[in-house]
Short mmCIF file of C-alpha atoms and ligand atoms in Angstrom, two decimals:
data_model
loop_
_atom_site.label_atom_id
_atom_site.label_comp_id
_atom_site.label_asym_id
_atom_site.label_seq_id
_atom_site.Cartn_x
_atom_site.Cartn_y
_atom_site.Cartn_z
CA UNK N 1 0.00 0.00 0.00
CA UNK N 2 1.41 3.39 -1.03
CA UNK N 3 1.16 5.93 1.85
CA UNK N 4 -0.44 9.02 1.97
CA UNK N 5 -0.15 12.47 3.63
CA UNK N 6 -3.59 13.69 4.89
CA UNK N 7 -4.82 16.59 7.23
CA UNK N 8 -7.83 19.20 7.40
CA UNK N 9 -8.01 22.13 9.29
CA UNK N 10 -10.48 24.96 9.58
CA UNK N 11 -9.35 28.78 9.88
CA UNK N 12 -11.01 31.79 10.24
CA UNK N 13 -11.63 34.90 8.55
CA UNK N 14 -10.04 38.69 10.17
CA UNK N 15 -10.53 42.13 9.31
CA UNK N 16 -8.13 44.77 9.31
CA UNK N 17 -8.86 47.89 11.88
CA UNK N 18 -5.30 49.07 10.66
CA UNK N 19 -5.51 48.32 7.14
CA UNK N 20 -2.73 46.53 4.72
CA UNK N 21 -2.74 48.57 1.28
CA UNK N 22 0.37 48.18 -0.42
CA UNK N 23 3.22 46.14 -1.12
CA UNK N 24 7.07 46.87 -0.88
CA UNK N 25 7.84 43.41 -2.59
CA UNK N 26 5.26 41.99 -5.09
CA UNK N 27 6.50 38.33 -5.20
CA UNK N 28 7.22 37.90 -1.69
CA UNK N 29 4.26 40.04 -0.27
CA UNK N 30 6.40 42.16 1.82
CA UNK N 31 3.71 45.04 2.83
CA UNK N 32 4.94 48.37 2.82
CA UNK N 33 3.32 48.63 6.11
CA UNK N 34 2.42 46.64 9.48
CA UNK N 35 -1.24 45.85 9.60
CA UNK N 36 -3.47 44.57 12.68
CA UNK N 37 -6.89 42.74 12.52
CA UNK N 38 -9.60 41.28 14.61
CA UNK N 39 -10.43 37.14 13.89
CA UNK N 40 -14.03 36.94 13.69
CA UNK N 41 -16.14 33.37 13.90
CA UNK N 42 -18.85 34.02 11.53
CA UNK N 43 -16.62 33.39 8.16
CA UNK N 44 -14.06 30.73 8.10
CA UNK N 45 -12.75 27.89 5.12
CA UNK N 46 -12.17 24.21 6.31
CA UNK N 47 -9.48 22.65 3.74
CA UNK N 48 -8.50 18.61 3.36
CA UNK N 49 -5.22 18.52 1.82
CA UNK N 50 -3.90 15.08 0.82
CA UNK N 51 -0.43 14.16 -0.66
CA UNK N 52 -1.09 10.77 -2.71
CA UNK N 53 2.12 9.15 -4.96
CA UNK N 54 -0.89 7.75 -6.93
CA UNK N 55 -1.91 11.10 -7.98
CA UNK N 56 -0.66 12.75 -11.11
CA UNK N 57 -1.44 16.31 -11.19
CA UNK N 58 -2.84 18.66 -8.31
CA UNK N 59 -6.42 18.61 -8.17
CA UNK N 60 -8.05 21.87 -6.00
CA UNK N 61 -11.84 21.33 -5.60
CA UNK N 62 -13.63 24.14 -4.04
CA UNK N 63 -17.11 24.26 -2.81
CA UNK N 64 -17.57 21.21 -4.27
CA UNK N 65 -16.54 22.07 -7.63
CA UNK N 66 -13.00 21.32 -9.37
CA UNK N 67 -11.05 24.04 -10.27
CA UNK N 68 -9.70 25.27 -13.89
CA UNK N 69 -6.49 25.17 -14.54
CA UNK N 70 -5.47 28.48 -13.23
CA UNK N 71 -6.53 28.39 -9.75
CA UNK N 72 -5.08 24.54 -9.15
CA UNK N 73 -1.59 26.44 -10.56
CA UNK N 74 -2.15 29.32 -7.71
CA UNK N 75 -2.80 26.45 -5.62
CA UNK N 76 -0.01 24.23 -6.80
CA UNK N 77 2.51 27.17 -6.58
CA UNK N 78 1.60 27.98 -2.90
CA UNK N 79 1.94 24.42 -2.07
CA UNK N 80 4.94 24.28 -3.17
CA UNK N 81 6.53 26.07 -0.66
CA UNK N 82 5.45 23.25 1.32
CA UNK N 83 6.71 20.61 -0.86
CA UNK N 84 10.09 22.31 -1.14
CA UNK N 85 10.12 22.55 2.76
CA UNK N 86 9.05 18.78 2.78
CA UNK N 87 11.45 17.68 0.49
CA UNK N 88 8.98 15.92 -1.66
CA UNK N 89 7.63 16.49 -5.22
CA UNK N 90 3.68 14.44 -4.66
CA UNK N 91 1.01 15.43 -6.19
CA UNK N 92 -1.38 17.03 -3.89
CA UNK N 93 -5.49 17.22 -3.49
CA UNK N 94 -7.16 20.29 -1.82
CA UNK N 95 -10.48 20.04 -0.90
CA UNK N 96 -11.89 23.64 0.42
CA UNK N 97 -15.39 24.99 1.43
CA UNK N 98 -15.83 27.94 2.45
CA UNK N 99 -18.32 28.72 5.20
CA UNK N 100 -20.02 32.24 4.31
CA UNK N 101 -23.61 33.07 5.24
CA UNK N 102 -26.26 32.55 1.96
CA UNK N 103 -25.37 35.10 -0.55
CA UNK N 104 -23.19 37.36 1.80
CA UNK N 105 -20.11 37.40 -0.73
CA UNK N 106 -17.40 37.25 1.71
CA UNK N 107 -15.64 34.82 1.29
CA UNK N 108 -12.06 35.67 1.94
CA UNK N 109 -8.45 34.76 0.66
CA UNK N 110 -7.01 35.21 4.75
CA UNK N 111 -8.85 32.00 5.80
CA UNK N 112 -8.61 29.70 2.81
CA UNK N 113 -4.77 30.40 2.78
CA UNK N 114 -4.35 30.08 6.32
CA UNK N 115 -6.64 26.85 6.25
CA UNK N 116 -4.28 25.36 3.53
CA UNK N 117 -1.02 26.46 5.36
CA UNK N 118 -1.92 24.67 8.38
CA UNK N 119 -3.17 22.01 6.80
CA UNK N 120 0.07 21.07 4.80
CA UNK N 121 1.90 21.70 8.04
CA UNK N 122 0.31 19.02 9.95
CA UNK N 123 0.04 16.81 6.76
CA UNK N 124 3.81 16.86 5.97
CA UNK N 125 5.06 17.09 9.45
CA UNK N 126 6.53 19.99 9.17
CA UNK N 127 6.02 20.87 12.71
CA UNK N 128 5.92 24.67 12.16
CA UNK N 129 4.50 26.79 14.50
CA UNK N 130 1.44 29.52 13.80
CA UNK N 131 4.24 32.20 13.47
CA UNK N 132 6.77 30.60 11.09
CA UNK N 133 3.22 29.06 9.07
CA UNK N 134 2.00 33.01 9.33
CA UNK N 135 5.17 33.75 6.71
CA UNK N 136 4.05 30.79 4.62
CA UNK N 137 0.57 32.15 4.46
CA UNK N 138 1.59 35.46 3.67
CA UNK N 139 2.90 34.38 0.29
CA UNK N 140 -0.07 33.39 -0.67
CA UNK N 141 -2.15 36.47 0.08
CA UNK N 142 -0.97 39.40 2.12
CA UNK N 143 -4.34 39.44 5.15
CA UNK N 144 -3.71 35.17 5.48
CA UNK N 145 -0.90 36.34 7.71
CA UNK N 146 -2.71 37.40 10.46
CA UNK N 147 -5.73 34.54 10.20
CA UNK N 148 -3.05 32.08 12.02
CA UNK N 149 -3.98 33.62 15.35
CA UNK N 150 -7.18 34.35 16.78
CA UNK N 151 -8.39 37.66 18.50
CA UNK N 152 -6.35 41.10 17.89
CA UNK N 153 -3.30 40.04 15.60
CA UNK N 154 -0.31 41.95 14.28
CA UNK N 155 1.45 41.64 10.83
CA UNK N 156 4.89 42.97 11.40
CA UNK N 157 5.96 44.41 8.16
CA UNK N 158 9.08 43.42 8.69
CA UNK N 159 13.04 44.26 7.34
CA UNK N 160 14.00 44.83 3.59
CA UNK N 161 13.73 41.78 1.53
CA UNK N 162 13.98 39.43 3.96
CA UNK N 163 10.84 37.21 3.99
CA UNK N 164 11.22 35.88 6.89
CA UNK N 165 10.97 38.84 9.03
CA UNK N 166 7.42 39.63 8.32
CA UNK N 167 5.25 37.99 10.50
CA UNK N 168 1.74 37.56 12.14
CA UNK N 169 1.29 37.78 16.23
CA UNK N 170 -1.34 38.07 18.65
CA UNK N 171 -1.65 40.87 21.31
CA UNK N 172 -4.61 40.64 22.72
CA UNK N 173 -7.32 37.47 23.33
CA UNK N 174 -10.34 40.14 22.21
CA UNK N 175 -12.17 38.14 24.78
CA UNK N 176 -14.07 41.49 26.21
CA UNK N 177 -17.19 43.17 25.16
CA UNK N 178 -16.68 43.68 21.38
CA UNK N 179 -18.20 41.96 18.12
CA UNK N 180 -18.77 43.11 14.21
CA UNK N 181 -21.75 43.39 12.81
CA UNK N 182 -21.18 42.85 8.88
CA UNK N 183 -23.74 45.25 6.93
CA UNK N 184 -24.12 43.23 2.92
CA UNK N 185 -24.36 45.88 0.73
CA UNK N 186 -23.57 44.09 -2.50
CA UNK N 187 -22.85 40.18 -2.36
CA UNK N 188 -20.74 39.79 -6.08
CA UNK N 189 -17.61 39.55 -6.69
CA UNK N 190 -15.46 42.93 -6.30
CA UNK N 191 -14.52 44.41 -9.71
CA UNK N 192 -11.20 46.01 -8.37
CA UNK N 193 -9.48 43.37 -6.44
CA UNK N 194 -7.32 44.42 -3.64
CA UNK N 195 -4.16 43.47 -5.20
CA UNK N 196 -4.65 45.57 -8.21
CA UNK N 197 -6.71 48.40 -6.44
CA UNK N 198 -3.62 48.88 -3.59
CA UNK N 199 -0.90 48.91 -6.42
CA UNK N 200 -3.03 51.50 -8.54
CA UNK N 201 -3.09 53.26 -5.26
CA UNK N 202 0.20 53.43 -4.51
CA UNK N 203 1.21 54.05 -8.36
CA UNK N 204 -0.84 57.04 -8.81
CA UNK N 205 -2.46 58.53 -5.88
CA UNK N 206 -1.11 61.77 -4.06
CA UNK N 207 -2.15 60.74 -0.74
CA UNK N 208 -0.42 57.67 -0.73
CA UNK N 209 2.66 58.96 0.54
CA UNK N 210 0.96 60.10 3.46
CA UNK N 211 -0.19 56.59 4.15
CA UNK N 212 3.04 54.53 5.32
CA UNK N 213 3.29 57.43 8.60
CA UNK N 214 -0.53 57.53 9.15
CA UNK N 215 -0.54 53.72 9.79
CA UNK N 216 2.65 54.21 11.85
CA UNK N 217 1.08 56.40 14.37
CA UNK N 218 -2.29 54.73 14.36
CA UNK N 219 -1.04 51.50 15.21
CA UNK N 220 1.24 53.32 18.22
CA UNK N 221 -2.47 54.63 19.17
CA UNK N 222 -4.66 51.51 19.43
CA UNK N 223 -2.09 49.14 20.95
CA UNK N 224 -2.15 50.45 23.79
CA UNK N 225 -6.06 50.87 23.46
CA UNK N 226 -6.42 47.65 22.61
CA UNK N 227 -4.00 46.47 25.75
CA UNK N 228 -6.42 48.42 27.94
CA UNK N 229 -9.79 47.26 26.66
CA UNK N 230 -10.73 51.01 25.60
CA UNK N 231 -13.37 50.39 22.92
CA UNK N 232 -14.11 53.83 22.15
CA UNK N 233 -10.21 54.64 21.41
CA UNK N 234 -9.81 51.73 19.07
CA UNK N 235 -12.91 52.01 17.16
CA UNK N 236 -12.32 55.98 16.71
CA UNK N 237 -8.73 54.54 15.57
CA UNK N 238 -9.84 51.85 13.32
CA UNK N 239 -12.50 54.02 11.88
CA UNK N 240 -10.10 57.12 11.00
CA UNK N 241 -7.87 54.43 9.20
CA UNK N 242 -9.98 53.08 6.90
CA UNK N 243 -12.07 56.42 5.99
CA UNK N 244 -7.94 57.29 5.02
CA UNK N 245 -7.36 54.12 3.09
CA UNK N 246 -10.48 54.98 1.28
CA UNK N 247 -9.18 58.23 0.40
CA UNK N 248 -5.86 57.68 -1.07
CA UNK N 249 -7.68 54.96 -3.22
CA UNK N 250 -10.23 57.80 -4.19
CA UNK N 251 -7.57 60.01 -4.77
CA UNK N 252 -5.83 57.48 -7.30
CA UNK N 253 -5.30 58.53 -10.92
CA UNK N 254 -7.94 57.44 -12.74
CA UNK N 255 -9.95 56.97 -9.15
CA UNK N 256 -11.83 54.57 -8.30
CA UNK N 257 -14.12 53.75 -5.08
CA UNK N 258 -15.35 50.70 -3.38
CA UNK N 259 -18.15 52.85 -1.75
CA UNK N 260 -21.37 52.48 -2.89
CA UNK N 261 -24.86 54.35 -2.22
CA UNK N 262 -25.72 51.45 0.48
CA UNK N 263 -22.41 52.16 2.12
CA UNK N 264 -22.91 55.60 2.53
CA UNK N 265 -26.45 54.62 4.35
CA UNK N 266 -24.77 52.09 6.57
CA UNK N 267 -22.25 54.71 7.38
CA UNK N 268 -24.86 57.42 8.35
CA UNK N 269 -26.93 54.86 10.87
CA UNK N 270 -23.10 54.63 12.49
CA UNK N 271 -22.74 58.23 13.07
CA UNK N 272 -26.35 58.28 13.84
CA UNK N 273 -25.88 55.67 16.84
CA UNK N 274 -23.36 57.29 18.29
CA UNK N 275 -24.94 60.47 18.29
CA UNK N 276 -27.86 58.71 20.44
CA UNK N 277 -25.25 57.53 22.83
CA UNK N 278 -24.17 53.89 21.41
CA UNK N 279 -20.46 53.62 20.22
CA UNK N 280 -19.95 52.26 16.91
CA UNK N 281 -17.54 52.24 14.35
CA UNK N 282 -17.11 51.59 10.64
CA UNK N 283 -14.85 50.38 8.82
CA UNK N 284 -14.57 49.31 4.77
CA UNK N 285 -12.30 47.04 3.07
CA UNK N 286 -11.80 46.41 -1.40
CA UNK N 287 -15.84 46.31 -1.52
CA UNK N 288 -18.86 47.82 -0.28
CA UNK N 289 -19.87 45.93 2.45
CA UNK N 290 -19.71 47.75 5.03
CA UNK N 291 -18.22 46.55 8.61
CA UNK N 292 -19.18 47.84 12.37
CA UNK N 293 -17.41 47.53 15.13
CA UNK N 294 -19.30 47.30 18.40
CA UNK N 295 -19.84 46.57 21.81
CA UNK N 296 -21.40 43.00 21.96
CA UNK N 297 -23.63 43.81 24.90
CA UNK N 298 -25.31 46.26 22.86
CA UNK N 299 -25.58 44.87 18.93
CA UNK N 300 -29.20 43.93 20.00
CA UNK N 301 -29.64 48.06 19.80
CA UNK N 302 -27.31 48.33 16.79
CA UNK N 303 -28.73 45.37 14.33
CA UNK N 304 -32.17 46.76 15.43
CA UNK N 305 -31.62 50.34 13.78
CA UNK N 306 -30.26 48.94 10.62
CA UNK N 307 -33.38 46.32 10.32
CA UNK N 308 -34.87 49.99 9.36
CA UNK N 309 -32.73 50.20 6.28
CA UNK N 310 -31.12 46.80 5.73
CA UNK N 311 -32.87 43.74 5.33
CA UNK N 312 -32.54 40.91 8.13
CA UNK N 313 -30.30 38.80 5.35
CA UNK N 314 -28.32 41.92 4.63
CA UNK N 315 -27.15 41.92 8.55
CA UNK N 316 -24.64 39.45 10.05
CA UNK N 317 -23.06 39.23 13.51
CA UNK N 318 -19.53 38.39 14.35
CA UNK N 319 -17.92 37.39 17.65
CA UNK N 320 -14.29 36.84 17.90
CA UNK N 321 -12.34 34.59 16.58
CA UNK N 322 -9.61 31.74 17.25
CA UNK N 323 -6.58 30.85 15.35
CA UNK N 324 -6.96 27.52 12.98
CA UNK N 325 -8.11 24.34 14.52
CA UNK N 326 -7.41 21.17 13.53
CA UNK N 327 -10.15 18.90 12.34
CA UNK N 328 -10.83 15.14 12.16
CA UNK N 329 -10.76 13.04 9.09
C1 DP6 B 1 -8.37 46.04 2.24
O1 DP6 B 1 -4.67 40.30 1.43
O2 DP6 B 1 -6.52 40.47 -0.26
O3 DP6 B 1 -8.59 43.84 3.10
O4 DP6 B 1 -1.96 40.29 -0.46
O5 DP6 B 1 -2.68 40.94 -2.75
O6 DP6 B 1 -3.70 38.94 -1.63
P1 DP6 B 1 -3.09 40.32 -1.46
O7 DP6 B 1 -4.22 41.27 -0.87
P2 DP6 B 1 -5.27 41.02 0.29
O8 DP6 B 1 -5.55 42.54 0.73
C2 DP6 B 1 -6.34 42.89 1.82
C3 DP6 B 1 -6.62 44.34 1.79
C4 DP6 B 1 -7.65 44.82 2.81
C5 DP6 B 1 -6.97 45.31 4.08
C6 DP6 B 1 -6.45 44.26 5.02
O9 DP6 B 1 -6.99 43.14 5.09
O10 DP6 B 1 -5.49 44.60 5.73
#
């Protein structure tokens, strides 16, 4: 009997409150800044790798559905890593699905990548830890990095070229009185992805050189916020970022937005709760769904004044999140 290498694990989704827009090195995704996120629960890919000598090519079957041949090669290429690590040239099957409410379009690149990293890991026997398999699943996209750890997580940006240096870490559990509620505004696919919106952003837009100190200081701001529990501080923070993210990109030569009239509502009910007393944040990432940040104690209040506007399918609530977990065969 001819042996195989087999091993599924499940990881979750984050979102950035400092956002990641921009690369120093395309081919390594080196960012040009640090980034830091929240893992959430409600979004997250489970992915089955297996390493068979019977098989002949890669075979990547998502959703229950095999892949062309493009995505098995972006597949292929990112396992190779693992492979090359391994010392071993098999053939390898990925089987993904990716958990995302009925038509909420978000499925997300930072799980399935940090799904697949850990599951090669433990097929292989690599015995890497979440911080060495962070750097893997960077290279495959840039947010992946910081879906190896659960809670508040940090993407170092790291030194120069050297690949190794940028790196995912947690700072804080998040295991206080704070959730996401995710407002759907539009569920297709984005037209701009981020990978060709941030380098369009940083090719042509005048703000963008404003961006790399902006995200130093913010990031100097809502660690220590975070450290201390100080909702208010870090969704003010997180909020501030993103509006400025969105405003290089808008600023971009020709410009583009990923707001949308729906956004602009969800935005307004923000301000609006606050104004009656009930902290809330937004922020926005390379689409128009729109993202709040609240107090879990009182999303009852917040998902209540968007059932107004929004419709009950439009509205989705996130707690936070863990780091990948291993799952049985
Ligand atoms: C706006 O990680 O999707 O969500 O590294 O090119 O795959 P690539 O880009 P990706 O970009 C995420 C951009 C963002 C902000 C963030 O998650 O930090």
């Amino acid at each position: 009997m001819t042996q195989s290498y087999k091993a599924s694990y499940r990881a979750f989704t984050n979102i950035a409150l400092i956002k990641y827009w921009g690369k120093r090195n395309e081919s390594l995704f080196l960012p040009l800044t640090s980034s830091l996120s929240l893992t959430l629960d409600a979004f997250y890919t489970d992915t089955t790798v297996e390493f068979n000598p019977e098989f002949e090519a890669d075979i990547f079957i998502l959703n229950g559905v095999e892949q062309g041949l493009e995505e098995t090669q972006k597949v292929g290429r990112f396992v190779d890593l693992f492979r090359e690590a391994a010392n071993i040239s098999l053939r390898v099957k990925v089987t993904s699905v990716n958990h995302v409410p009925t038509a909420a379009g978000l499925a997300s690149s930072s799980s399935a990548f940090a799904a697949l990293a850990s599951a090669c890991n433990a097929a292989l026997n690599l015995g890497l830890d979440n911080r060495e398999l962070s750097i893997y699943a960077r290279q495959g996209s840039g947010s992946a990095t910081r879906s190896l750890f659960g809670g508040f997580v940090i993407w170092h940006k790291g030194e120069d070229d050297d690949s190794q240096s940028s790196y995912a870490e947690s700072i804080d559990d998040a295991d206080w009185d704070i959730g996401m509620l995710f407002v759907v505004v539009n569920a297709k696919e984005k037209k701009i992805s981020s990978r060709q919106g941030m380098a369009h952003t940083r090719n042509t837009s005048p703000f963008y050189q404003l961006w790399p100190s902006e995200v130093e200081n913010d990031l100097a701001k809502i660690i220590p916020a975070i450290k201390e529990h100080d909702f208010e501080t870090v969704g003010a923070i997180a909020e501030h970022n993103a509006m400025k993210m969105h405003a290089s990109i808008l600023a971009s030569n020709p410009s583009f937005t990923y707001f949308e009239p729906e956004s602009l509502v969800a935005m307004q009910i923000v301000k609006e709760l606050r104004e009656e007393g009930i902290p809330c944040y937004v922020t926005m990432d390379a689409g128009p769904n729109v993202k709040v940040l609240g107090r879990l104690s009182q999303m009852d209040q917040i998902i209540a004044r968007f059932k107004q506007d929004f419709a009950a399918d439009q509205l989705i609530l996130a707690k936070t999140g863990n780091g990948p977990l291993k799952l049985e065969l």
